[in-house]
Amino acid sequence: NAGVTQTPKFQVLKTGQSMTLQCAQDMNHEYMSWYRQDPGMGLRLIHYSVGAGITDQGEVPNGYNVSRSTTEDFPLRLLSAAPSQTSVYFCATHGSGGTNYGYTFGSGTRLTVV
Amino acid sequence: AQKVTQAQTEISVVEKEDVTLDCVYETRDTTYYLFWYKQPPSGELVFLIRRNSFDEQNEISGRYSWNFQKSTSSFNFTITASQVVDSAVYFCALSEAGQGAQKLVFGQGTRLTINP
């Protein structure tokens, strides 16, 4: 039972390049989300999804696209990378209903844009 | 708008000391959830606790305890008899209930260093 799997773990991009950060979950959770972590700022929500085919913007969505074609996968796309997108990215899931557990986070992707 | 403030950027104590990490939150919702996460040097986020706004009972789990006070909008975390393995960055977070539950608002984090 892998939980939430993020790939790659590390990535270096040149300014203007595009890439997709992958996130897959095997927990059958409806909700998935992407956060970025920057020094001194905690984690901030980029985009989220409440189910397949449904996505919405979070606090810092500019420069990122998402789609949710299946329950399991929620990729994050950088169309034209910028140095300001250098960060650690976390994917998270959680289920609906009266459960008593918190979000489950992936292990993170450390992205550097040069 | 929701906001979480962790005023303590860094804390350093000697092993076996007790330490309290402060968390103050702001929300207009009457139903909400509060969380604590631990981020060890390896970088992953480890879930510690979730508390809903209707449950103000204090929680104890081993050396960890949490004090939730709605009157002061605080959800503080205490580690008793700290150990070197407790060294990590700790995040407090807040979410709405219902459809807003997928949006976690994090504090800035407190870096805790336990010295042997």
mmCIF file of C-alpha atoms in Angstrom:
data_model
loop_
_atom_site.group_PDB
_atom_site.id
_atom_site.type_symbol
_atom_site.label_atom_id
_atom_site.label_comp_id
_atom_site.label_asym_id
_atom_site.label_seq_id
_atom_site.Cartn_x
_atom_site.Cartn_y
_atom_site.Cartn_z
ATOM 1 C CA ASN A 1 0.000 0.000 0.000
ATOM 2 C CA ALA A 2 1.989 2.964 -1.315
ATOM 3 C CA GLY A 3 -0.431 5.739 -0.284
ATOM 4 C CA VAL A 4 0.605 8.791 -2.303
ATOM 5 C CA THR A 5 3.438 8.509 -4.824
ATOM 6 C CA GLN A 6 5.137 11.542 -6.313
ATOM 7 C CA THR A 7 7.606 11.501 -9.165
ATOM 8 C CA PRO A 8 10.229 12.684 -9.735
ATOM 9 C CA LYS A 9 11.839 13.354 -6.348
ATOM 10 C CA PHE A 10 14.270 15.904 -7.772
ATOM 11 C CA GLN A 11 14.249 17.953 -10.954
ATOM 12 C CA VAL A 12 16.293 20.780 -12.416
ATOM 13 C CA LEU A 13 14.724 22.816 -15.194
ATOM 14 C CA LYS A 14 15.898 25.671 -17.313
ATOM 15 C CA THR A 15 13.773 28.791 -17.463
ATOM 16 C CA GLY A 16 11.056 28.363 -20.057
ATOM 17 C CA GLN A 17 11.046 24.583 -20.052
ATOM 18 C CA SER A 18 7.867 22.654 -19.306
ATOM 19 C CA MET A 19 7.350 19.583 -17.192
ATOM 20 C CA THR A 20 4.752 17.557 -15.358
ATOM 21 C CA LEU A 21 4.957 16.524 -11.728
ATOM 22 C CA GLN A 22 3.179 13.248 -11.232
ATOM 23 C CA CYS A 23 0.997 12.281 -8.276
ATOM 24 C CA ALA A 24 -0.746 8.943 -7.871
ATOM 25 C CA GLN A 25 -2.744 7.599 -4.940
ATOM 26 C CA ASP A 26 -4.048 4.146 -4.174
ATOM 27 C CA MET A 27 -6.268 5.156 -1.257
ATOM 28 C CA ASN A 28 -9.406 5.703 -3.363
ATOM 29 C CA HIS A 29 -9.708 9.232 -1.978
ATOM 30 C CA GLU A 30 -11.886 11.798 -3.684
ATOM 31 C CA TYR A 31 -9.855 14.843 -2.749
ATOM 32 C CA MET A 32 -6.391 15.590 -4.093
ATOM 33 C CA SER A 33 -4.366 18.758 -3.917
ATOM 34 C CA TRP A 34 -0.997 20.306 -4.679
ATOM 35 C CA TYR A 35 0.994 22.493 -2.320
ATOM 36 C CA ARG A 36 4.300 24.262 -2.618
ATOM 37 C CA GLN A 37 6.641 24.808 0.290
ATOM 38 C CA ASP A 38 8.930 27.808 0.378
ATOM 39 C CA PRO A 39 11.274 28.790 3.229
ATOM 40 C CA GLY A 40 9.518 30.713 5.976
ATOM 41 C CA MET A 41 6.122 30.494 4.311
ATOM 42 C CA GLY A 42 4.775 27.095 5.220
ATOM 43 C CA LEU A 43 2.845 25.271 2.537
ATOM 44 C CA ARG A 44 0.527 27.049 0.138
ATOM 45 C CA LEU A 45 -2.246 25.506 -1.915
ATOM 46 C CA ILE A 46 -1.777 25.612 -5.690
ATOM 47 C CA HIS A 47 -4.725 23.623 -7.097
ATOM 48 C CA TYR A 48 -7.110 21.048 -5.771
ATOM 49 C CA SER A 49 -9.657 18.527 -7.010
ATOM 50 C CA VAL A 50 -12.801 17.175 -5.377
ATOM 51 C CA GLY A 51 -13.143 14.309 -7.839
ATOM 52 C CA ALA A 52 -12.413 13.137 -11.349
ATOM 53 C CA GLY A 53 -13.104 15.909 -13.847
ATOM 54 C CA ILE A 54 -13.336 18.639 -11.191
ATOM 55 C CA THR A 55 -10.487 20.995 -10.331
ATOM 56 C CA ASP A 56 -10.190 24.450 -8.830
ATOM 57 C CA GLN A 57 -7.576 27.042 -7.987
ATOM 58 C CA GLY A 58 -5.957 27.491 -4.634
ATOM 59 C CA GLU A 59 -3.971 30.371 -3.222
ATOM 60 C CA VAL A 60 -1.086 30.416 -5.733
ATOM 61 C CA PRO A 61 -2.311 28.914 -9.055
ATOM 62 C CA ASN A 62 -0.486 31.146 -11.558
ATOM 63 C CA GLY A 63 1.949 29.278 -13.793
ATOM 64 C CA TYR A 64 0.448 25.865 -13.057
ATOM 65 C CA ASN A 65 -2.183 23.704 -14.733
ATOM 66 C CA VAL A 66 -3.893 20.575 -13.462
ATOM 67 C CA SER A 67 -6.363 17.986 -14.688
ATOM 68 C CA ARG A 68 -8.032 15.009 -13.025
ATOM 69 C CA SER A 69 -9.069 12.345 -15.495
ATOM 70 C CA THR A 70 -9.021 9.495 -12.966
ATOM 71 C CA THR A 71 -9.482 9.176 -9.218
ATOM 72 C CA GLU A 72 -5.925 7.950 -8.847
ATOM 73 C CA ASP A 73 -3.907 10.582 -10.704
ATOM 74 C CA PHE A 74 -3.534 14.331 -10.331
ATOM 75 C CA PRO A 75 -0.612 15.698 -12.376
ATOM 76 C CA LEU A 76 0.698 19.249 -11.998
ATOM 77 C CA ARG A 77 1.986 20.934 -15.142
ATOM 78 C CA LEU A 78 4.434 23.796 -15.407
ATOM 79 C CA LEU A 79 4.020 25.201 -18.897
ATOM 80 C CA SER A 80 6.963 27.619 -18.861
ATOM 81 C CA ALA A 81 9.114 27.281 -15.772
ATOM 82 C CA ALA A 82 10.346 30.390 -13.976
ATOM 83 C CA PRO A 83 12.937 30.743 -11.181
ATOM 84 C CA SER A 84 10.099 31.803 -8.848
ATOM 85 C CA GLN A 85 8.755 28.261 -9.158
ATOM 86 C CA THR A 86 11.811 26.833 -7.451
ATOM 87 C CA SER A 87 10.226 25.082 -4.489
ATOM 88 C CA VAL A 88 9.331 21.780 -2.915
ATOM 89 C CA TYR A 89 6.007 20.462 -4.171
ATOM 90 C CA PHE A 90 3.736 18.188 -2.201
ATOM 91 C CA CYS A 91 0.712 16.268 -3.382
ATOM 92 C CA ALA A 92 -1.937 15.351 -0.808
ATOM 93 C CA THR A 93 -5.112 13.325 -0.598
ATOM 94 C CA HIS A 94 -7.892 12.878 1.879
ATOM 95 C CA GLY A 95 -11.231 11.133 1.849
ATOM 96 C CA SER A 96 -14.665 12.565 2.512
ATOM 97 C CA GLY A 97 -16.995 11.797 5.347
ATOM 98 C CA GLY A 98 -16.530 11.692 9.079
ATOM 99 C CA THR A 99 -13.125 10.074 9.149
ATOM 100 C CA ASN A 100 -10.689 10.837 11.873
ATOM 101 C CA TYR A 101 -7.433 10.979 9.956
ATOM 102 C CA GLY A 102 -5.543 13.822 8.403
ATOM 103 C CA TYR A 103 -4.363 14.443 4.928
ATOM 104 C CA THR A 104 -1.825 12.015 3.467
ATOM 105 C CA PHE A 105 1.080 13.712 1.739
ATOM 106 C CA GLY A 106 3.474 12.400 -0.842
ATOM 107 C CA SER A 107 7.197 12.547 -0.176
ATOM 108 C CA GLY A 108 7.622 15.713 -2.230
ATOM 109 C CA THR A 109 9.358 16.864 -5.412
ATOM 110 C CA ARG A 110 12.238 19.296 -5.082
ATOM 111 C CA LEU A 111 12.254 21.501 -8.177
ATOM 112 C CA THR A 112 14.990 23.942 -9.104
ATOM 113 C CA VAL A 113 14.548 26.332 -12.024
ATOM 114 C CA VAL A 114 17.761 27.924 -13.276
ATOM 115 C CA ALA B 1 -10.088 34.637 5.286
ATOM 116 C CA GLN B 2 -8.418 31.924 7.254
ATOM 117 C CA LYS B 3 -5.004 32.422 8.773
ATOM 118 C CA VAL B 4 -2.641 30.439 10.967
ATOM 119 C CA THR B 5 0.186 32.076 12.878
ATOM 120 C CA GLN B 6 3.103 30.280 14.436
ATOM 121 C CA ALA B 7 5.010 33.110 16.016
ATOM 122 C CA GLN B 8 7.972 30.992 17.076
ATOM 123 C CA THR B 9 10.230 30.619 14.057
ATOM 124 C CA GLU B 10 12.870 28.567 15.849
ATOM 125 C CA ILE B 11 13.109 26.928 19.266
ATOM 126 C CA SER B 12 16.161 25.231 20.704
ATOM 127 C CA VAL B 13 16.103 23.259 23.951
ATOM 128 C CA VAL B 14 18.184 20.672 25.714
ATOM 129 C CA GLU B 15 17.024 17.080 25.677
ATOM 130 C CA LYS B 16 14.483 16.138 28.365
ATOM 131 C CA GLU B 17 13.128 19.674 28.615
ATOM 132 C CA ASP B 18 9.456 20.277 27.969
ATOM 133 C CA VAL B 19 8.646 22.531 25.032
ATOM 134 C CA THR B 20 5.440 24.162 23.809
ATOM 135 C CA LEU B 21 4.829 25.208 20.233
ATOM 136 C CA ASP B 22 2.240 27.938 19.824
ATOM 137 C CA CYS B 23 -0.439 28.120 17.153
ATOM 138 C CA VAL B 24 -3.035 30.873 16.789
ATOM 139 C CA TYR B 25 -5.658 30.747 14.089
ATOM 140 C CA GLU B 26 -8.284 32.983 12.507
ATOM 141 C CA THR B 27 -11.477 31.829 10.842
ATOM 142 C CA ARG B 28 -15.060 32.971 10.442
ATOM 143 C CA ASP B 29 -16.356 29.421 10.232
ATOM 144 C CA THR B 30 -18.048 27.787 13.186
ATOM 145 C CA THR B 31 -17.026 24.328 11.990
ATOM 146 C CA TYR B 32 -13.394 23.781 11.157
ATOM 147 C CA TYR B 33 -10.493 21.413 11.692
ATOM 148 C CA LEU B 34 -7.060 21.993 13.148
ATOM 149 C CA PHE B 35 -4.000 19.894 12.425
ATOM 150 C CA TRP B 36 -0.412 19.465 13.466
ATOM 151 C CA TYR B 37 2.194 18.011 11.123
ATOM 152 C CA LYS B 38 5.821 17.114 11.714
ATOM 153 C CA GLN B 39 8.452 17.504 9.002
ATOM 154 C CA PRO B 40 11.682 15.737 9.998
ATOM 155 C CA PRO B 41 14.977 16.472 8.218
ATOM 156 C CA SER B 42 14.129 13.808 5.642
ATOM 157 C CA GLY B 43 11.394 16.139 4.365
ATOM 158 C CA GLU B 44 8.196 14.141 4.505
ATOM 159 C CA LEU B 45 5.104 15.451 6.265
ATOM 160 C CA VAL B 46 3.916 13.303 9.136
ATOM 161 C CA PHE B 47 0.360 13.688 10.414
ATOM 162 C CA LEU B 48 0.195 14.118 14.189
ATOM 163 C CA ILE B 49 -3.351 15.128 15.068
ATOM 164 C CA ARG B 50 -6.657 16.443 13.756
ATOM 165 C CA ARG B 51 -9.102 18.242 16.021
ATOM 166 C CA ASN B 52 -12.550 19.497 15.061
ATOM 167 C CA SER B 53 -13.909 22.760 16.355
ATOM 168 C CA PHE B 54 -16.560 21.126 18.512
ATOM 169 C CA ASP B 55 -14.108 19.093 20.515
ATOM 170 C CA GLU B 56 -12.154 21.202 22.975
ATOM 171 C CA GLN B 57 -10.899 18.305 25.009
ATOM 172 C CA ASN B 58 -7.171 18.234 25.387
ATOM 173 C CA GLU B 59 -5.437 15.330 23.701
ATOM 174 C CA ILE B 60 -2.495 13.347 24.988
ATOM 175 C CA SER B 61 -0.526 10.820 23.002
ATOM 176 C CA GLY B 62 2.553 9.576 24.797
ATOM 177 C CA ARG B 63 4.898 12.525 25.251
ATOM 178 C CA TYR B 64 2.751 14.719 22.996
ATOM 179 C CA SER B 65 -0.191 16.779 24.158
ATOM 180 C CA TRP B 66 -2.386 19.396 22.554
ATOM 181 C CA ASN B 67 -4.314 22.231 24.154
ATOM 182 C CA PHE B 68 -7.222 23.569 22.103
ATOM 183 C CA GLN B 69 -8.832 26.785 23.375
ATOM 184 C CA LYS B 70 -11.517 28.368 21.218
ATOM 185 C CA SER B 71 -11.689 31.397 23.517
ATOM 186 C CA THR B 72 -8.161 32.384 22.499
ATOM 187 C CA SER B 73 -8.211 30.732 19.046
ATOM 188 C CA SER B 74 -5.188 28.686 19.956
ATOM 189 C CA PHE B 75 -4.130 25.083 19.414
ATOM 190 C CA ASN B 76 -0.815 24.644 21.179
ATOM 191 C CA PHE B 77 1.391 21.575 21.084
ATOM 192 C CA THR B 78 3.552 20.427 23.981
ATOM 193 C CA ILE B 79 6.303 17.846 23.910
ATOM 194 C CA THR B 80 7.181 16.494 27.347
ATOM 195 C CA ALA B 81 10.667 15.199 28.063
ATOM 196 C CA SER B 82 11.891 16.090 24.578
ATOM 197 C CA GLN B 83 14.219 13.800 22.674
ATOM 198 C CA VAL B 84 16.692 14.417 19.869
ATOM 199 C CA VAL B 85 14.356 12.560 17.490
ATOM 200 C CA ASP B 86 11.773 15.283 18.054
ATOM 201 C CA SER B 87 13.970 17.706 16.119
ATOM 202 C CA ALA B 88 11.924 18.772 13.113
ATOM 203 C CA VAL B 89 9.835 21.550 11.651
ATOM 204 C CA TYR B 90 6.304 21.498 13.016
ATOM 205 C CA PHE B 91 3.359 22.937 11.156
ATOM 206 C CA CYS B 92 -0.048 23.891 12.453
ATOM 207 C CA ALA B 93 -2.826 23.968 9.848
ATOM 208 C CA LEU B 94 -6.507 24.824 9.534
ATOM 209 C CA SER B 95 -9.260 23.730 7.168
ATOM 210 C CA GLU B 96 -12.941 24.409 6.760
ATOM 211 C CA ALA B 97 -15.514 21.663 6.935
ATOM 212 C CA GLY B 98 -17.491 20.317 4.010
ATOM 213 C CA GLN B 99 -16.406 21.397 0.541
ATOM 214 C CA GLY B 100 -13.674 23.560 2.013
ATOM 215 C CA ALA B 101 -12.023 20.644 3.720
ATOM 216 C CA GLN B 102 -9.570 20.126 0.902
ATOM 217 C CA LYS B 103 -7.970 23.510 1.463
ATOM 218 C CA LEU B 104 -5.407 23.415 4.217
ATOM 219 C CA VAL B 105 -4.032 26.725 5.425
ATOM 220 C CA PHE B 106 -0.633 26.290 7.049
ATOM 221 C CA GLY B 107 1.278 28.339 9.517
ATOM 222 C CA GLN B 108 4.857 29.293 8.738
ATOM 223 C CA GLY B 109 6.225 26.441 10.788
ATOM 224 C CA THR B 110 8.408 26.234 13.906
ATOM 225 C CA ARG B 111 11.843 24.676 13.636
ATOM 226 C CA LEU B 112 12.491 22.721 16.820
ATOM 227 C CA THR B 113 16.021 21.643 17.683
ATOM 228 C CA ILE B 114 16.606 19.296 20.577
ATOM 229 C CA ASN B 115 20.229 19.333 21.701
ATOM 230 C CA PRO B 116 21.732 16.309 23.471
#
